[in-house]
Coordinates of N, CA and C in Angstrom, one line a residue:
X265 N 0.8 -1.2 0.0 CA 0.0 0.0 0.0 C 0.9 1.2 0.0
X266 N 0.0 2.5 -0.5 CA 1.2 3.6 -0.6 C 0.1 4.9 0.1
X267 N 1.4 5.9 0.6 CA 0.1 6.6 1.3 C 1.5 8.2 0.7
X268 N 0.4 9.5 0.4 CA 1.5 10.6 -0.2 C 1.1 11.8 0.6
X269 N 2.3 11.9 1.0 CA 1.7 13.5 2.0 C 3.1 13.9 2.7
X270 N 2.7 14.7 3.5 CA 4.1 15.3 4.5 C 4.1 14.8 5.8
X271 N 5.8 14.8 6.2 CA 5.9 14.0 7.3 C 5.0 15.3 8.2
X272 N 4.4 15.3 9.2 CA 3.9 16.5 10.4 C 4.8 16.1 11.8
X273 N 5.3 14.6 12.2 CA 5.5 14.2 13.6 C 6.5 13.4 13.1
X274 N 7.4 13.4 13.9 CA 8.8 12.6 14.1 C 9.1 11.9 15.6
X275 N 8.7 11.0 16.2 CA 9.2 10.3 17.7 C 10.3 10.0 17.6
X276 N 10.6 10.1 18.9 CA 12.2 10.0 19.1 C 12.1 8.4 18.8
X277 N 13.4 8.5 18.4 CA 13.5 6.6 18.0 C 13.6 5.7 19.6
X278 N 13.0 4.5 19.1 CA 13.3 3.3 20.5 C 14.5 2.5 20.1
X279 N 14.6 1.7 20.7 CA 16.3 1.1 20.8 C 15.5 0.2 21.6
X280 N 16.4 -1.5 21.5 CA 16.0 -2.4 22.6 C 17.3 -3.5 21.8
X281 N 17.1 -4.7 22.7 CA 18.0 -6.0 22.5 C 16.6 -6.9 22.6
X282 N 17.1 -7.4 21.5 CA 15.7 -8.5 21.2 C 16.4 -10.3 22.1
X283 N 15.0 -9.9 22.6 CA 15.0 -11.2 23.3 C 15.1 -12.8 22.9
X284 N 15.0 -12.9 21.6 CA 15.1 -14.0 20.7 C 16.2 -14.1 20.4
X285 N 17.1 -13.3 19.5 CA 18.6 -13.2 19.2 C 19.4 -12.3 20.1
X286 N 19.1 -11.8 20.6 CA 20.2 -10.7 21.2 C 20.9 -10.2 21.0
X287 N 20.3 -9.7 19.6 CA 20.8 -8.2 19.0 C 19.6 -7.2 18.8
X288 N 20.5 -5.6 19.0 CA 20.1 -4.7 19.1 C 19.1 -4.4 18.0
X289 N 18.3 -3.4 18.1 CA 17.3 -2.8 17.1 C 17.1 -1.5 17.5
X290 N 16.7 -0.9 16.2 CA 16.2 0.6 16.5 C 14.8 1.1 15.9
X291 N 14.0 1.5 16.0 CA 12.7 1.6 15.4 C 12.4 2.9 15.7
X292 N 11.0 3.9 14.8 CA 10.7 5.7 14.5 C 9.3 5.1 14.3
X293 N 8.7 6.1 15.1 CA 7.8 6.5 14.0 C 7.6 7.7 13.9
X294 N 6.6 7.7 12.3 CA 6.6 9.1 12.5 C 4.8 8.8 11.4
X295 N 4.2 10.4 11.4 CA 2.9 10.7 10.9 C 3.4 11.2 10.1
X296 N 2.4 11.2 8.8 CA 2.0 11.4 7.7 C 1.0 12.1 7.5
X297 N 0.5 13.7 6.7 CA -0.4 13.9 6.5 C -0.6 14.0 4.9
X298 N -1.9 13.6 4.8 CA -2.0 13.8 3.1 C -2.7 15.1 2.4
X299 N -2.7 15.2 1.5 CA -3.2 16.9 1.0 C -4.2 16.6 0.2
X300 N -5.6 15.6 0.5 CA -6.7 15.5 0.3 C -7.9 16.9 0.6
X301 N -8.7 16.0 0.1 CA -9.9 17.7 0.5 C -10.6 17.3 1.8
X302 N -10.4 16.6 2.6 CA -10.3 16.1 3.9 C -8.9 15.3 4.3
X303 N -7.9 16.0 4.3 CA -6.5 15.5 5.3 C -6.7 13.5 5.7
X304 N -6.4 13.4 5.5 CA -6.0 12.1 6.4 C -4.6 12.1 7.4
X305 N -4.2 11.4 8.2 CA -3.1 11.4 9.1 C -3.0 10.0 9.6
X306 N -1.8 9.2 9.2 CA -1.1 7.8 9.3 C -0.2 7.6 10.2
X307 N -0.1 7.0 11.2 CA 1.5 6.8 11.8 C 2.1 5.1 11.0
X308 N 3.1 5.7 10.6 CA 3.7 4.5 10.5 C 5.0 4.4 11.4
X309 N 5.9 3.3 11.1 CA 7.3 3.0 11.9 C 8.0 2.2 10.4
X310 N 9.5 2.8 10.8 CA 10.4 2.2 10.5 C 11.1 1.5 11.0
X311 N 11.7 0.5 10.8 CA 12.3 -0.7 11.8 C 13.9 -0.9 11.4
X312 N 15.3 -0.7 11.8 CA 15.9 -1.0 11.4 C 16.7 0.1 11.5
X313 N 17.9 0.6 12.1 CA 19.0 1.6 12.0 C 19.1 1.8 10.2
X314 N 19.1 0.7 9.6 CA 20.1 0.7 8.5 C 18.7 1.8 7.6
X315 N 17.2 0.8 8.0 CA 16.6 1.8 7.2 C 15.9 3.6 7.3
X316 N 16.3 3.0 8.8 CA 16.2 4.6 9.4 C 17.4 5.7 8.7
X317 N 18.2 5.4 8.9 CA 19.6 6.0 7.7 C 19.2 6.1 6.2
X318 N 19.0 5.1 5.7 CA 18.8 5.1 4.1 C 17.6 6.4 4.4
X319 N 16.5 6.2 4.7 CA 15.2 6.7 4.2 C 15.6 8.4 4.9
X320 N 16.0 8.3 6.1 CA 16.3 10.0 6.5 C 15.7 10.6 6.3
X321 N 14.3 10.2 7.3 CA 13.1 11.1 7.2 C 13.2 12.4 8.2
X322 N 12.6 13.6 7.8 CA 12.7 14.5 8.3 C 11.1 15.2 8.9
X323 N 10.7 15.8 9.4 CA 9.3 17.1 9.8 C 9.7 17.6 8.3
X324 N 8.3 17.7 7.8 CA 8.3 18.5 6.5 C 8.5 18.1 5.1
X325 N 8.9 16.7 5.5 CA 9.3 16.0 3.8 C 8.3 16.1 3.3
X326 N 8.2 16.1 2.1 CA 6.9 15.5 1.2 C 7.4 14.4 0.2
X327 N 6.7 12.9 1.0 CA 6.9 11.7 0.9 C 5.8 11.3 0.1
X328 N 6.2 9.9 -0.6 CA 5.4 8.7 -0.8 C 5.9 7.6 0.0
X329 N 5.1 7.0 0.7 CA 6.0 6.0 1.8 C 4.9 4.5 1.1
X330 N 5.3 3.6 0.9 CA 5.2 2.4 1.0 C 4.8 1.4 1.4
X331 N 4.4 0.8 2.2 CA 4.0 0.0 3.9 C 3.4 -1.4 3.6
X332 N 3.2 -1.9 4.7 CA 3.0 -3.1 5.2 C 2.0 -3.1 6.0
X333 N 0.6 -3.6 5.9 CA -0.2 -3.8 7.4 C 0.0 -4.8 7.9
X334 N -0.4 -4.9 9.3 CA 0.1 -6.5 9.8 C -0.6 -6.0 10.9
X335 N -1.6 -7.3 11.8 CA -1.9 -7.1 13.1 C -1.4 -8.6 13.9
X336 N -1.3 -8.1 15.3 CA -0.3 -9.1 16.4 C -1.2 -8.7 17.3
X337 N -1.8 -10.0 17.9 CA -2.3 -10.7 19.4 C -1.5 -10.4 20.0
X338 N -2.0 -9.5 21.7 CA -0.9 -9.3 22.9 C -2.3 -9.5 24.0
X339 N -2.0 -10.4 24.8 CA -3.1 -10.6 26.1 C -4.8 -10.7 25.6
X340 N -4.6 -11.2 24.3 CA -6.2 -11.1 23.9 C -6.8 -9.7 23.0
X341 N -5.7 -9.0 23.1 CA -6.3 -7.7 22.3 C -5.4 -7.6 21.3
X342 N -6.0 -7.0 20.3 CA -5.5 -7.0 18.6 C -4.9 -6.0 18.5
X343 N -3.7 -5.5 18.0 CA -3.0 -4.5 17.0 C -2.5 -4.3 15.8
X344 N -2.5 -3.3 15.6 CA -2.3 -3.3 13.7 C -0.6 -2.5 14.0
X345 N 0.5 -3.1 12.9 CA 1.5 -2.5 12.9 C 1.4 -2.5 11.2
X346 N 1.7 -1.0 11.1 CA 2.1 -0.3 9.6 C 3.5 0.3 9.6
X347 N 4.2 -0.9 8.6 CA 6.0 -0.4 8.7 C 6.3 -0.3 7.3
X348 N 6.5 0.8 7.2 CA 7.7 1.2 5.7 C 8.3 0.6 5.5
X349 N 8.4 0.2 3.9 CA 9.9 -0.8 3.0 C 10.3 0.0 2.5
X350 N 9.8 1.5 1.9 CA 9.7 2.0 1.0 C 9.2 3.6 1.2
X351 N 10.8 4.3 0.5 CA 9.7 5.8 0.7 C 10.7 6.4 -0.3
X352 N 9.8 7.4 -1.0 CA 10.2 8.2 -2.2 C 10.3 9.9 -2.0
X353 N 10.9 10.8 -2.2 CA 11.0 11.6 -2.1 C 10.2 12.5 -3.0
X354 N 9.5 13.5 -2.3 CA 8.1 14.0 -3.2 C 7.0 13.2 -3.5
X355 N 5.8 13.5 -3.8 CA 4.9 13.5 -4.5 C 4.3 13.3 -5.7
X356 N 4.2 12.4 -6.4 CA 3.5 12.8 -7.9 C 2.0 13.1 -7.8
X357 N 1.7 14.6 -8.2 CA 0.6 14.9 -8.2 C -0.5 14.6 -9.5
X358 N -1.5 13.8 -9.2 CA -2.4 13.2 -10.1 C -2.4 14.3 -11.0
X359 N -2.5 14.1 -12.6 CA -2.5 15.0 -14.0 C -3.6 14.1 -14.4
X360 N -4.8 15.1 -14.7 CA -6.3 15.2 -15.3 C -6.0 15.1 -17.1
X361 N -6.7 14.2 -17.3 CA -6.8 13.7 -18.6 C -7.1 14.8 -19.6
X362 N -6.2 14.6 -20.6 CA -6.6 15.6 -21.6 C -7.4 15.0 -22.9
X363 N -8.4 15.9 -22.9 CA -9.2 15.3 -24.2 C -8.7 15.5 -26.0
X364 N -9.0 14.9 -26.8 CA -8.6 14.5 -27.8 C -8.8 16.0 -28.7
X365 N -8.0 16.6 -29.5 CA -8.3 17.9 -30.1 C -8.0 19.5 -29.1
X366 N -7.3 18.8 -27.9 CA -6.6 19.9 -27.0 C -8.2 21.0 -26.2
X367 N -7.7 22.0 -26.2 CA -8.7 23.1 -25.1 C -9.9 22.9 -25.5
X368 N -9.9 22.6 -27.0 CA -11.6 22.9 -27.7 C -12.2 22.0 -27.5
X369 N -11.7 21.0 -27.3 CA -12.6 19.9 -26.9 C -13.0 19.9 -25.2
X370 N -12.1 20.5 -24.4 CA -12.3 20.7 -23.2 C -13.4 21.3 -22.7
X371 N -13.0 22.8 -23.3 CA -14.8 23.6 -23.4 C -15.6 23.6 -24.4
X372 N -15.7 22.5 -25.0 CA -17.3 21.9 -25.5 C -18.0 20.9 -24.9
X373 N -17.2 20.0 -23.9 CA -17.6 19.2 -23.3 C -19.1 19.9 -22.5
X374 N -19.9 18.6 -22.2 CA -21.0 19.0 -21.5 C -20.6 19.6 -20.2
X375 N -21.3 20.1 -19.6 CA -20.7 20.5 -18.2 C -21.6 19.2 -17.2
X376 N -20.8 18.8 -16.0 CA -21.3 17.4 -15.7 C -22.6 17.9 -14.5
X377 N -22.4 19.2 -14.1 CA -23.2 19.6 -12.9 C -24.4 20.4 -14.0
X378 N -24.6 21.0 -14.8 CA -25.5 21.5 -15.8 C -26.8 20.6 -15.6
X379 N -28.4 21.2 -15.8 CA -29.4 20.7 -16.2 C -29.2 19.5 -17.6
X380 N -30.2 18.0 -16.9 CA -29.5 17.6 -18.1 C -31.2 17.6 -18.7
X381 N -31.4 16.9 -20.0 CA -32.4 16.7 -20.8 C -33.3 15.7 -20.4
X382 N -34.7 15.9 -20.6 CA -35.2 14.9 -20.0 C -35.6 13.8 -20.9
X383 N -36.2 12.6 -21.1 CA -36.4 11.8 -22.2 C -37.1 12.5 -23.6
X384 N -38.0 13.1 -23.3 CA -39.0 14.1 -24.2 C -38.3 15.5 -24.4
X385 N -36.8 15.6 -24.4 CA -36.7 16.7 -24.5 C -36.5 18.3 -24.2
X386 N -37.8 18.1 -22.5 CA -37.6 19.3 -22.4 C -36.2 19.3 -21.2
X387 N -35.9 20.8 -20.8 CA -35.0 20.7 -20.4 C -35.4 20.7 -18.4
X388 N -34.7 20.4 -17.7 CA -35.0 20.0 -16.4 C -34.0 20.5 -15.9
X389 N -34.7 21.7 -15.1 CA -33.5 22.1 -14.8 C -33.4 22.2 -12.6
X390 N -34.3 21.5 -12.5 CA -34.4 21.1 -11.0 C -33.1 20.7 -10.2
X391 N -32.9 21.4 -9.2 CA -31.3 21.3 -8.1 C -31.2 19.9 -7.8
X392 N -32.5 19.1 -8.0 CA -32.0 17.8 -7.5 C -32.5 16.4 -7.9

């Protein structure tokens, strides 16, 4: 899954020795906001000094980040972990289809909010 927006939040990174192997780890998270016409806001984590380095996320980037969902049983209660593999620098902002024969074809198109015709013709021009 991919999610595009700016970093807003940065946590301090955690650090631990894993109990299974007994080597060290480092893990971030940080929030995402997207520049929708209602915002969205994501935390994700990165896992891994090496990818914490590579990716060198900052407050203020404007990312594409990449992720993983995954949920883990702890005492009977469910959680969701969303970890980055992947993150791109900038945004590609969606580009609106151009119609065939350039501008003119653009403003001849019907208008999609306009009164439309009714079977017989007449025109209907009712808000709803």
């Amino acid at each position: 899954m991919e999610i595009q927006g700016k970093i807003i939040f940065a946590a301090e990174p955690r650090t631990g020795v894993s109990a299974r192997t007994s080597q060290p780890w480092k893990s971030q998270d940080f929030v995402i906001e997207t520049h929708d016409t209602y915002p969205r806001k994501c935390m994700f984590s990165v896992f891994g000094e090496d990818k914490l380095q590579q990716f060198n996320i900052q407050v203020g980037d404007e990312l594409t980040v990449s992720f993983d969902i995954d949920a883990h049983e702890y005492q009977g209660r469910w959680y969701n972990s969303i970890r980055a593999w992947k993150v791109v620098r900038g945004t590609a902002a969606p580009v609106a289809p151009v119609a065939e024969g350039g501008e003119e074809a653009m403003t001849s198109a019907v208008d999609p909010l306009g009164p439309a015709p009714e079977e017989d013709g007449t025109l209907n021009d009712l808000p709803f």
